[in-house]
Amino acid sequence: MLFTHLKILIVSNPNNYSPSFICLRGISHSHSREYKQKLYCYLQSQAHKSHQEIRMARKSFSQNALSFLYKHLRRPENPTSTQWKIINAHASQLKYEKYTSLVHRAEELSNQTLIFHSEASLLKSSSLFPYFMVVAFEAGGLLRALIFFLLYPLVCLFGEELGLKIQIFLCFFGIKKESFRLGTAVLPRLFLQDVGDEGFEVVKICGRKVGVSDLPRIMVEGFLKDYLGVDAVLGKELKVVCGYYVGLVEDIKADGNVLDEILGEKRTGSVAIGFCSYKKLLDQHLLAHCKEVCLVSETEKRNWHILPREKYPKPLIFHDGRLALRPTQLATLAMFMWIPLGIFLVLIRVPVGITLPHWMSNPILAFTGARTTVARSKSSTASTNNEKRPNGIFYVCNHRTLLDPLYVQSVLDKPLSTVTYSISKFTELIAPIRTIHLTRDRETDGMAMKKLLSYGDVVVCTEGTTCREPYLLRFSPLFAELAYDIVPVAIDVQVSMFYGTTAGGCKCLDYAFHFLNPYPTYCIKFLEKLPDSHTCKFGGVSKFEVANHVQHEIAKALGFQCTSLTRKDKYMILAGNEGIIQDSKRP
């Protein structure tokens, strides 16, 4: 009874009673010395225990709160004991070796299945920040990108797995699923810029390839399937509510059954080869399909070389998005610091370039950082008006941005006309050049262009759309059957931060994004005028031969490659449409 009373007294108010004080207060002189010693030891242990419990409760409150949050956000897999026994038994029998051993077994592995971790074994950098920043900027806008950039250091404190989920939430919440095309139109360029040549050599030698990624599948599937020829991609699936991403990850595991469904009739069993890093291993369920695993260290990856463009399995010709730089943390910081000054320069550059003549605007634009380099030939600007040549000159150029005709007109310092398939009303309103819209009807368009030639010289971008990479699209032959004099014009544009073109974005901002760059540079080369023997009017050459000849001359001057791709091909790949701006007022 005495022990119970004293225990309750200590627990209810331990701060006010020391063991010795309680012992003196609760024990009478009639008790023996031995009883007092036992009671003292008991009370001392109980008081020490109660004090320790209180201190631990106070100290671990914040830890328990974070642990509770972490456990509810992270749902660990719960395989059965039988599954764990099978997996662990198989994992202990796996053969682990360095990735370099696979390079010398190309003939043996041509019929093998490779399961590789895309970020750990293919990309040189281990940082996922650039890819999420592109999603935040291109799909969510400047404000979302700024919020993501500011919160990123805090996100890193939550660890790799929970931090990845927070990044997905920040970048994807509220994004419309139907309009999300970054995985096929924007992100492949960034992934290809970071592919290690040594890792790519290992991946390409295997016949059947399965890519595993920590990123959402919609971010990496286009890159892995379209550019690397991967047969199947396993990544995180995002939850969709009412057609919008909510930023949460579906609880779907890439177990053996899922892998067998993806590979179809060709089941892997335990004969596949795994490829990952020491830091990031494959999932246990995927290891169950592997007979051997090849590993690469972070030190080895730092010594890798970036995959050169000529070794791309598929040429990177079309890509979209406004960001021209690779948005690493340092580059993104520089971008946000530059934007306020860049907007100020845009407000100077655009009015100057539109309103002032070339001899006045060129020095002002050069002073603000917008540079123009010009190379001319003697015959390119010579006057050809005589009895046999009643029409003006056709300046035929490749297409880099919507500013191409304006720059040609500014450099020649004479009024020109131009044609276009579709531009925004705002662009048409502010453009200081006469513009007509083509209808894609050959007879109607031919009559319109012939009428323009009767007024004077015409500049035409015969590709029909812009191309950012060093490639030329197919040239339309319509100009060849109309013009008496044809002057090829080679144009190249260099930007460091933003692209002044877009396929799926707001085209009326193309001018602003081009001049938002610190040092936008235009390079214009006027080539030799086509001799009469190479024209349809005097030489009797086919219009297709003339168009191909002009294309090859411009490609030779710029060091580009010719292709047979068209405007329709570009917009179907990047935007899922034919690139026509609908306007009910236009025929």
Coordinates of C-alpha atoms in Angstrom, one line a residue:
M1 CA 0.0 0.0 0.0
L2 CA 2.8 2.3 0.9
F3 CA 4.6 1.5 -2.4
T4 CA 1.5 2.3 -4.5
H5 CA 0.9 5.5 -2.7
L6 CA 4.4 6.7 -3.2
K7 CA 4.5 5.7 -6.9
I8 CA 1.3 7.7 -7.6
L9 CA 2.8 10.7 -5.7
I10 CA 6.0 10.6 -7.8
V11 CA 4.3 10.2 -11.1
S12 CA 1.7 12.9 -10.5
N13 CA 4.2 15.5 -9.4
P14 CA 7.8 14.4 -9.9
N15 CA 9.3 17.8 -10.0
N16 CA 8.4 18.7 -6.4
Y17 CA 9.8 15.6 -4.7
S18 CA 13.3 14.2 -4.6
P19 CA 13.7 10.5 -3.6
S20 CA 15.2 11.4 -0.3
F21 CA 12.5 13.9 0.6
I22 CA 9.8 11.3 -0.2
C23 CA 11.5 8.7 1.8
L24 CA 11.8 10.9 4.9
R25 CA 8.2 12.0 4.5
G26 CA 6.6 8.6 3.9
I27 CA 8.6 6.3 6.3
S28 CA 8.1 6.2 10.1
H29 CA 10.8 5.4 12.6
S30 CA 9.3 2.0 13.3
H31 CA 10.5 0.5 10.0
S32 CA 13.7 -1.3 9.9
R33 CA 16.9 -0.1 8.2
E34 CA 16.8 -2.8 5.6
Y35 CA 13.2 -1.9 4.6
K36 CA 14.2 1.7 4.3
Q37 CA 17.1 0.9 2.0
K38 CA 14.9 -1.2 -0.3
L39 CA 12.2 1.5 -0.4
Y40 CA 14.8 4.2 -1.1
C41 CA 16.2 2.2 -4.1
Y42 CA 12.7 1.7 -5.4
L43 CA 11.7 5.3 -5.1
Q44 CA 15.0 6.5 -6.7
S45 CA 14.5 4.2 -9.7
Q46 CA 10.8 5.4 -10.1
A47 CA 11.7 9.1 -9.9
H48 CA 14.6 8.7 -12.4
K49 CA 12.3 6.8 -14.8
S50 CA 9.6 9.4 -14.6
H51 CA 12.0 12.3 -15.1
Q52 CA 13.6 10.5 -18.2
E53 CA 10.1 9.8 -19.7
I54 CA 9.2 13.5 -19.5
R55 CA 12.4 14.6 -21.0
M56 CA 12.1 12.1 -23.8
A57 CA 8.5 13.1 -24.5
R58 CA 9.4 16.8 -24.8
K59 CA 12.5 16.1 -26.9
S60 CA 10.9 13.7 -29.4
F61 CA 7.6 15.6 -30.0
S62 CA 8.8 17.3 -33.2
Q63 CA 10.5 14.1 -34.3
N64 CA 7.3 12.1 -33.8
A65 CA 5.3 14.7 -35.7
L66 CA 7.7 14.6 -38.7
S67 CA 7.7 10.8 -38.5
F68 CA 3.9 10.7 -38.6
L69 CA 3.9 12.9 -41.6
Y70 CA 6.5 10.9 -43.4
K71 CA 4.8 7.5 -42.7
H72 CA 1.5 8.8 -44.2
L73 CA 3.2 10.3 -47.3
R74 CA 5.4 7.3 -47.8
R75 CA 3.7 4.0 -48.3
P76 CA 6.3 1.3 -48.0
E77 CA 5.8 -1.9 -49.8
N78 CA 4.7 -4.9 -47.6
P79 CA 5.7 -8.1 -49.4
T80 CA 4.7 -11.3 -47.7
S81 CA 7.3 -13.3 -45.9
T82 CA 7.3 -15.8 -48.7
Q83 CA 8.1 -13.1 -51.2
W84 CA 10.9 -11.7 -49.1
K85 CA 12.4 -15.2 -48.8
I86 CA 12.3 -15.7 -52.6
I87 CA 13.7 -12.2 -53.4
N88 CA 16.4 -12.3 -50.8
A89 CA 17.5 -15.8 -51.8
H90 CA 17.7 -14.7 -55.5
A91 CA 19.5 -11.5 -54.6
S92 CA 22.2 -13.4 -52.8
Q93 CA 22.8 -15.5 -55.9
L94 CA 23.1 -12.5 -58.3
K95 CA 26.4 -11.9 -60.0
Y96 CA 27.5 -8.3 -59.6
E97 CA 30.2 -6.8 -61.8
K98 CA 31.4 -3.5 -63.3
Y99 CA 29.5 -2.1 -66.3
T100 CA 32.6 -2.1 -68.5
S101 CA 32.4 -5.9 -68.7
L102 CA 29.2 -5.6 -70.9
V103 CA 30.9 -3.5 -73.7
H104 CA 33.0 -6.5 -74.8
R105 CA 30.0 -8.8 -75.0
A106 CA 28.0 -7.1 -77.7
E107 CA 27.5 -10.2 -79.8
E108 CA 26.4 -12.3 -76.8
L109 CA 24.0 -9.6 -75.5
S110 CA 22.3 -8.8 -78.8
N111 CA 19.4 -11.1 -77.8
Q112 CA 19.4 -10.3 -74.1
T113 CA 17.0 -8.1 -72.2
L114 CA 18.5 -5.2 -70.3
I115 CA 16.7 -3.6 -67.3
F116 CA 18.4 -0.3 -66.6
H117 CA 17.8 2.7 -64.3
S118 CA 17.7 5.7 -66.6
E119 CA 18.9 8.3 -64.2
A120 CA 21.5 6.2 -62.4
S121 CA 23.1 4.4 -65.3
L122 CA 22.4 6.6 -68.4
L123 CA 22.6 10.2 -67.3
K124 CA 25.9 11.7 -66.3
S125 CA 24.4 14.1 -63.7
S126 CA 22.4 12.8 -60.7
S127 CA 20.5 16.0 -60.2
L128 CA 16.8 16.0 -61.3
F129 CA 16.4 19.7 -60.7
P130 CA 16.7 20.8 -64.3
Y131 CA 13.9 18.6 -65.5
F132 CA 11.5 19.6 -62.8
M133 CA 12.4 23.3 -63.4
V134 CA 11.5 22.9 -67.1
V135 CA 8.1 21.4 -66.2
A136 CA 7.5 24.2 -63.7
F137 CA 8.5 27.0 -66.2
E138 CA 7.0 25.6 -69.4
A139 CA 3.8 24.1 -68.0
G140 CA 3.2 26.2 -65.0
G141 CA 4.6 29.6 -65.9
L142 CA 7.2 32.0 -64.5
L143 CA 5.6 32.3 -61.0
R144 CA 5.5 28.5 -60.4
A145 CA 9.1 28.2 -61.6
L146 CA 10.1 31.0 -59.1
I147 CA 8.2 29.3 -56.2
F148 CA 9.8 25.9 -57.1
F149 CA 13.3 27.5 -57.2
L150 CA 12.9 29.2 -53.8
L151 CA 11.5 26.1 -52.1
Y152 CA 14.0 23.6 -53.6
P153 CA 16.6 24.0 -50.8
L154 CA 13.9 23.2 -48.2
V155 CA 12.7 20.3 -50.3
C156 CA 16.2 18.7 -50.2
L157 CA 16.0 18.5 -46.4
F158 CA 13.2 16.0 -46.5
G159 CA 15.3 13.3 -48.0
E160 CA 15.4 11.8 -51.5
E161 CA 12.1 9.9 -51.6
L162 CA 9.9 12.4 -49.9
G163 CA 11.7 15.3 -51.5
L164 CA 10.9 13.8 -54.9
K165 CA 7.2 13.5 -54.1
I166 CA 7.2 17.2 -53.0
Q167 CA 8.9 18.2 -56.3
I168 CA 6.3 16.3 -58.3
F169 CA 3.5 18.0 -56.3
L170 CA 5.0 21.5 -56.8
C171 CA 5.4 21.1 -60.6
F172 CA 2.4 19.1 -61.6
F173 CA -0.4 20.3 -59.4
G174 CA -3.2 21.8 -61.5
I175 CA -1.6 21.0 -64.9
K176 CA -4.0 19.8 -67.5
K177 CA -3.2 16.3 -68.7
E178 CA -4.5 16.7 -72.2
S179 CA -2.2 19.7 -73.0
F180 CA 1.0 18.3 -71.3
R181 CA 3.4 17.5 -74.2
L182 CA 6.7 18.3 -72.5
G183 CA 7.7 14.7 -72.4
T184 CA 7.8 14.4 -76.2
A185 CA 8.4 18.1 -77.2
V186 CA 10.7 19.7 -74.7
L187 CA 12.4 17.3 -72.2
P188 CA 14.1 14.9 -74.8
R189 CA 16.6 17.7 -75.7
L190 CA 17.6 18.1 -72.0
F191 CA 18.0 14.4 -71.5
L192 CA 20.1 14.0 -74.6
Q193 CA 22.4 16.8 -73.4
D194 CA 23.2 14.8 -70.3
V195 CA 23.4 11.2 -71.7
G196 CA 26.8 9.7 -71.0
D197 CA 28.5 8.2 -74.0
E198 CA 29.8 5.2 -72.0
G199 CA 26.4 4.5 -70.5
F200 CA 24.8 4.7 -73.9
E201 CA 27.2 2.2 -75.3
V202 CA 26.1 -0.3 -72.7
V203 CA 22.4 0.3 -73.3
K204 CA 22.5 0.1 -77.1
I205 CA 24.2 -3.3 -77.3
C206 CA 21.2 -5.2 -75.8
G207 CA 18.4 -6.4 -78.0
R208 CA 15.5 -5.7 -75.7
K209 CA 15.5 -2.8 -73.2
V210 CA 13.4 -1.8 -70.2
G211 CA 13.9 1.6 -68.7
V212 CA 13.2 2.2 -65.0
S213 CA 12.9 5.8 -63.7
D214 CA 12.3 7.6 -60.5
L215 CA 10.6 10.4 -62.5
P216 CA 7.0 10.4 -63.6
R217 CA 6.6 8.2 -66.7
I218 CA 5.1 11.0 -68.8
M219 CA 8.4 12.9 -68.4
V220 CA 10.8 10.2 -69.6
E221 CA 8.8 7.9 -71.8
G222 CA 9.1 10.1 -75.0
F223 CA 12.8 10.4 -74.6
L224 CA 13.5 6.7 -73.9
K225 CA 11.2 5.3 -76.5
D226 CA 11.5 7.8 -79.4
Y227 CA 15.3 8.6 -79.1
L228 CA 16.8 5.5 -77.5
G229 CA 14.5 2.7 -78.8
V230 CA 13.6 1.4 -75.4
D231 CA 10.8 -1.2 -75.5
A232 CA 9.1 -0.4 -72.2
V233 CA 9.3 2.3 -69.5
L234 CA 8.5 1.9 -65.8
G235 CA 8.0 5.2 -63.9
K236 CA 5.8 6.8 -61.5
E237 CA 2.1 7.2 -62.4
L238 CA 0.4 10.5 -61.5
K239 CA -3.1 10.8 -60.2
V240 CA -5.6 12.7 -62.4
V241 CA -8.8 14.3 -61.2
C242 CA -11.2 15.8 -63.8
G243 CA -8.5 15.9 -66.4
Y244 CA -5.9 17.7 -64.2
Y245 CA -2.9 16.3 -62.4
V246 CA -3.2 16.7 -58.6
G247 CA 0.5 16.2 -58.0
L248 CA 0.2 12.9 -56.2
V249 CA 1.8 9.6 -57.2
E250 CA -0.3 6.5 -57.8
D251 CA 0.6 3.6 -55.5
I252 CA 1.6 1.2 -58.3
K253 CA 4.6 -1.1 -57.9
A254 CA 6.7 -2.4 -60.8
D255 CA 6.5 -6.0 -59.7
G256 CA 7.2 -9.1 -61.8
N257 CA 3.7 -9.4 -63.1
V258 CA 3.7 -5.8 -64.4
L259 CA 7.0 -6.4 -66.1
D260 CA 5.8 -9.6 -67.8
E261 CA 2.7 -7.7 -69.1
I262 CA 4.9 -5.0 -70.6
L263 CA 7.3 -7.5 -72.3
G264 CA 4.4 -9.6 -73.6
E265 CA 5.1 -13.1 -74.7
K266 CA 8.8 -12.7 -74.4
R267 CA 9.0 -13.3 -70.6
T268 CA 12.3 -12.6 -69.0
G269 CA 12.3 -15.1 -66.2
S270 CA 15.6 -14.7 -64.5
V271 CA 17.7 -14.2 -67.6
A272 CA 17.7 -10.4 -67.9
I273 CA 20.7 -8.2 -67.1
G274 CA 20.4 -5.3 -64.7
F275 CA 22.3 -2.0 -65.1
C276 CA 22.3 0.6 -62.3
S277 CA 24.6 2.4 -59.9
Y278 CA 26.0 1.6 -56.5
K279 CA 24.0 4.5 -55.1
K280 CA 20.7 3.7 -56.8
L281 CA 19.9 -0.1 -57.1
L282 CA 17.0 -1.6 -59.0
D283 CA 13.8 -2.5 -57.2
Q284 CA 13.9 -5.9 -55.5
H285 CA 11.1 -7.2 -57.7
L286 CA 13.1 -6.2 -60.8
L287 CA 16.2 -7.9 -59.5
A288 CA 14.2 -11.1 -59.3
H289 CA 14.3 -11.1 -63.2
C290 CA 18.1 -10.5 -63.4
K291 CA 20.8 -13.1 -63.6
E292 CA 23.5 -10.5 -63.3
V293 CA 23.7 -6.8 -62.3
C294 CA 26.3 -4.4 -63.7
L295 CA 27.1 -1.4 -61.5
V296 CA 28.6 2.0 -62.1
S297 CA 30.0 4.4 -59.5
E298 CA 29.5 8.1 -59.2
T299 CA 33.2 8.7 -59.7
E300 CA 33.1 6.8 -63.0
K301 CA 30.1 8.8 -64.2
R302 CA 31.9 12.0 -63.5
N303 CA 34.6 10.9 -66.0
W304 CA 32.0 10.1 -68.7
H305 CA 31.8 12.1 -72.0
I306 CA 28.5 13.6 -73.2
L307 CA 27.0 11.7 -76.1
P308 CA 27.9 13.7 -79.3
R309 CA 25.1 14.7 -81.6
E310 CA 26.3 12.5 -84.4
K311 CA 25.8 9.4 -82.3
Y312 CA 22.1 10.1 -81.4
P313 CA 20.0 7.1 -82.4
K314 CA 17.5 9.5 -83.8
P315 CA 18.4 13.1 -84.9
L316 CA 17.0 15.8 -82.7
I317 CA 15.4 18.1 -85.3
F318 CA 12.3 19.4 -83.6
H319 CA 11.8 20.5 -80.0
D320 CA 9.7 23.1 -78.3
G321 CA 9.8 25.2 -75.1
R322 CA 11.1 28.7 -74.3
L323 CA 14.2 27.8 -72.3
A324 CA 17.4 27.7 -74.4
L325 CA 19.7 27.2 -71.4
R326 CA 20.0 24.1 -69.3
P327 CA 18.2 25.2 -66.0
T328 CA 20.7 24.1 -63.4
Q329 CA 20.4 25.8 -60.0
L330 CA 23.1 28.3 -60.9
A331 CA 21.8 29.0 -64.4
T332 CA 18.2 29.4 -63.0
L333 CA 19.4 31.9 -60.4
A334 CA 21.2 33.9 -63.2
M335 CA 18.0 33.8 -65.3
F336 CA 15.8 35.2 -62.5
M337 CA 18.3 37.9 -61.8
W338 CA 18.5 38.8 -65.5
I339 CA 14.7 38.9 -66.2
P340 CA 14.0 42.4 -64.7
L341 CA 16.8 44.0 -66.7
G342 CA 15.9 41.9 -69.8
I343 CA 12.3 43.2 -69.7
F344 CA 13.7 46.8 -69.6
L345 CA 15.8 46.0 -72.7
V346 CA 12.8 44.5 -74.5
L347 CA 10.9 47.8 -74.0
I348 CA 13.8 49.5 -75.8
R349 CA 14.8 46.9 -78.4
V350 CA 11.3 46.2 -79.9
P351 CA 10.3 49.8 -80.6
V352 CA 13.7 50.7 -81.9
G353 CA 13.8 47.7 -84.3
I354 CA 10.3 48.4 -85.5
T355 CA 10.1 52.1 -86.0
L356 CA 13.7 53.3 -86.8
P357 CA 15.5 52.8 -90.1
H358 CA 18.4 50.4 -90.3
W359 CA 21.2 53.0 -90.1
M360 CA 19.7 54.3 -86.8
S361 CA 18.4 51.1 -85.2
N362 CA 21.5 49.0 -85.8
P363 CA 23.9 51.0 -83.6
I364 CA 21.3 51.3 -80.8
L365 CA 20.5 47.6 -80.9
A366 CA 24.2 46.8 -80.9
F367 CA 24.7 49.0 -77.8
T368 CA 22.0 47.1 -75.9
G369 CA 23.6 43.7 -76.9
A370 CA 21.5 42.7 -79.9
R371 CA 24.0 42.0 -82.7
T372 CA 23.7 41.6 -86.4
T373 CA 26.4 40.3 -88.8
V374 CA 25.9 40.6 -92.5
A375 CA 27.8 39.1 -95.4
R376 CA 27.0 40.1 -99.0
S377 CA 27.9 39.0 -102.5
K378 CA 28.2 41.4 -105.4
S379 CA 25.3 39.9 -107.4
S380 CA 22.9 39.5 -104.5
T381 CA 21.6 43.1 -104.4
A382 CA 22.2 44.2 -107.9
S383 CA 19.3 45.8 -109.7
T384 CA 17.7 43.6 -112.4
N385 CA 14.8 45.6 -113.6
N386 CA 14.6 45.5 -117.4
E387 CA 12.3 44.5 -120.2
K388 CA 12.8 40.8 -119.7
R389 CA 12.5 40.9 -115.9
P390 CA 9.3 42.8 -115.1
N391 CA 9.0 41.4 -111.6
G392 CA 11.0 42.0 -108.4
I393 CA 13.6 39.8 -106.8
F394 CA 12.8 36.8 -104.7
Y395 CA 14.9 36.7 -101.6
V396 CA 14.6 33.0 -100.5
C397 CA 15.8 32.3 -97.0
N398 CA 15.6 29.6 -94.4
H399 CA 13.4 30.2 -91.4
R400 CA 14.8 30.7 -87.8
T401 CA 12.4 33.1 -86.2
L402 CA 9.5 35.4 -87.2
L403 CA 12.0 38.3 -87.3
D404 CA 13.7 36.9 -90.4
P405 CA 11.9 39.0 -93.0
L406 CA 12.3 42.1 -90.8
Y407 CA 16.0 41.6 -90.5
V408 CA 16.4 41.1 -94.3
Q409 CA 14.4 44.2 -95.0
S410 CA 16.4 46.2 -92.4
V411 CA 19.7 45.1 -93.8
L412 CA 18.7 45.8 -97.4
D413 CA 17.3 49.1 -96.2
K414 CA 14.4 49.0 -98.7
P415 CA 10.7 48.1 -98.5
L416 CA 9.9 44.4 -99.0
S417 CA 6.9 42.2 -98.9
T418 CA 6.6 38.8 -97.3
V419 CA 4.2 35.8 -97.1
T420 CA 3.3 33.6 -94.2
Y421 CA 1.0 30.7 -93.4
S422 CA -0.2 31.8 -90.1
I423 CA 0.8 34.5 -87.6
S424 CA -1.0 36.0 -84.6
K425 CA -3.0 39.2 -85.1
F426 CA -0.7 41.1 -82.7
T427 CA 2.4 40.1 -84.7
E428 CA 0.7 41.1 -87.9
L429 CA -0.3 44.5 -86.4
I430 CA 3.1 45.6 -85.2
A431 CA 5.2 44.2 -88.2
P432 CA 6.6 47.0 -90.3
I433 CA 6.4 44.9 -93.5
R434 CA 3.6 44.1 -96.0
T435 CA 2.3 40.6 -95.3
I436 CA -0.2 38.3 -97.0
H437 CA -1.5 35.0 -95.8
L438 CA -1.2 31.9 -97.8
T439 CA -4.2 29.6 -98.0
R440 CA -2.5 26.3 -99.0
D441 CA -4.3 26.4 -102.3
R442 CA -1.6 26.5 -105.0
E443 CA -3.4 28.6 -107.6
T444 CA -4.7 31.1 -105.0
D445 CA -1.3 31.4 -103.4
G446 CA 0.5 31.7 -106.7
M447 CA -1.7 34.6 -107.8
A448 CA -1.1 36.4 -104.5
M449 CA 2.7 36.0 -104.7
K450 CA 2.8 37.1 -108.3
K451 CA 0.9 40.2 -107.4
L452 CA 3.4 41.0 -104.6
L453 CA 6.2 40.6 -107.1
S454 CA 4.7 43.2 -109.3
Y455 CA 4.9 45.7 -106.5
G456 CA 8.6 45.0 -105.8
D457 CA 11.0 42.6 -104.1
V458 CA 9.7 39.8 -101.9
V459 CA 11.3 37.9 -99.1
V460 CA 10.0 34.4 -98.5
C461 CA 10.8 31.7 -95.9
T462 CA 10.1 28.6 -98.1
E463 CA 10.5 26.1 -95.2
G464 CA 7.1 27.3 -94.0
T465 CA 8.0 27.1 -90.3
T466 CA 11.0 27.7 -88.0
C467 CA 13.6 25.1 -87.1
R468 CA 16.0 25.6 -84.2
E469 CA 18.5 22.9 -84.9
P470 CA 21.1 22.8 -87.7
Y471 CA 18.7 21.3 -90.2
L472 CA 16.8 22.6 -93.2
L473 CA 13.2 21.5 -93.8
R474 CA 11.9 20.8 -97.3
F475 CA 11.7 24.0 -99.5
S476 CA 8.4 24.7 -101.1
P477 CA 8.9 24.9 -105.0
L478 CA 6.1 27.6 -105.4
F479 CA 8.6 30.5 -105.6
A480 CA 10.7 28.8 -108.3
E481 CA 7.9 28.9 -111.0
L482 CA 7.1 32.6 -110.3
A483 CA 10.5 34.4 -109.9
Y484 CA 12.9 35.6 -112.6
D485 CA 15.6 36.5 -110.1
I486 CA 16.3 34.4 -107.0
V487 CA 18.8 35.3 -104.3
P488 CA 19.3 32.7 -101.6
V489 CA 19.7 34.1 -98.1
A490 CA 21.3 32.0 -95.3
I491 CA 20.1 33.0 -91.8
D492 CA 21.3 31.7 -88.4
V493 CA 20.3 32.9 -84.9
Q494 CA 22.2 32.5 -81.7
V495 CA 20.5 32.8 -78.3
S496 CA 21.7 31.9 -74.8
M497 CA 18.6 32.0 -72.5
F498 CA 15.3 32.0 -74.4
Y499 CA 14.0 30.8 -77.7
G500 CA 12.1 33.3 -79.8
T501 CA 9.9 30.6 -81.4
T502 CA 7.2 28.2 -80.1
A503 CA 4.9 25.6 -81.6
G504 CA 2.5 25.1 -78.7
G505 CA 2.9 28.4 -76.8
C506 CA 1.8 32.0 -77.3
K507 CA 3.3 33.2 -80.6
C508 CA 2.6 36.8 -80.0
L509 CA 5.4 36.8 -77.4
D510 CA 8.0 35.5 -79.9
Y511 CA 9.5 39.0 -80.4
A512 CA 9.7 39.6 -76.6
F513 CA 11.4 36.3 -75.8
H514 CA 14.0 36.8 -78.6
F515 CA 15.0 40.3 -77.4
L516 CA 14.8 39.1 -73.7
N517 CA 18.2 37.3 -74.3
P518 CA 21.3 39.1 -73.1
Y519 CA 23.1 38.9 -76.5
P520 CA 20.7 37.8 -79.3
T521 CA 22.7 37.5 -82.5
Y522 CA 21.5 37.4 -86.1
C523 CA 23.8 36.2 -88.9
I524 CA 22.7 36.9 -92.4
K525 CA 24.5 35.8 -95.6
F526 CA 23.4 36.9 -99.0
L527 CA 24.5 34.3 -101.5
E528 CA 25.1 34.6 -105.2
K529 CA 22.1 35.1 -107.3
L530 CA 21.0 32.0 -109.2
P531 CA 22.2 32.1 -112.8
D532 CA 19.6 32.1 -115.5
S533 CA 20.5 28.5 -116.4
H534 CA 19.3 27.3 -113.0
T535 CA 15.9 29.0 -113.1
C536 CA 12.5 27.8 -114.4
K537 CA 11.9 30.9 -116.5
F538 CA 15.1 31.0 -118.5
G539 CA 16.8 27.6 -118.0
G540 CA 13.8 25.4 -118.2
V541 CA 14.8 23.6 -115.0
S542 CA 12.1 21.9 -112.9
K543 CA 10.8 23.9 -110.0
F544 CA 11.6 21.0 -107.7
E545 CA 15.2 21.0 -108.8
V546 CA 15.4 24.8 -108.3
A547 CA 14.0 24.4 -104.7
N548 CA 16.4 21.6 -103.9
H549 CA 19.4 23.5 -105.3
V550 CA 18.6 26.6 -103.2
Q551 CA 18.1 24.4 -100.1
H552 CA 21.6 22.8 -100.6
E553 CA 23.3 26.1 -101.2
I554 CA 21.9 27.6 -98.0
A555 CA 22.8 24.4 -96.1
K556 CA 26.3 24.5 -97.4
A557 CA 26.7 28.1 -96.4
L558 CA 25.5 27.4 -92.8
G559 CA 26.9 23.9 -92.3
F560 CA 23.4 22.5 -91.9
Q561 CA 21.9 19.2 -93.1
C562 CA 19.0 19.0 -95.5
T563 CA 15.8 17.0 -94.7
S564 CA 12.5 16.3 -96.4
L565 CA 10.5 17.1 -93.4
T566 CA 7.7 19.7 -93.6
R567 CA 5.8 22.2 -91.5
K568 CA 3.0 19.6 -90.9
D569 CA 5.6 17.1 -89.6
K570 CA 6.9 19.6 -87.0
Y571 CA 3.5 20.6 -85.6
M572 CA 2.2 17.1 -85.5
I573 CA 5.2 16.0 -83.4
L574 CA 5.3 19.1 -81.1
A575 CA 1.7 20.3 -80.8
G576 CA -0.5 17.6 -82.2
N577 CA -1.9 19.8 -84.9
E578 CA -1.0 21.2 -88.3
G579 CA 0.0 24.6 -87.0
I580 CA -2.8 26.7 -88.5
I581 CA -4.2 29.6 -86.5
Q582 CA -7.9 29.5 -86.9
D583 CA -9.6 32.8 -87.8
S584 CA -13.2 32.9 -88.9
K585 CA -12.7 36.2 -90.6
R586 CA -10.1 34.8 -93.0
P587 CA -11.0 32.6 -95.9

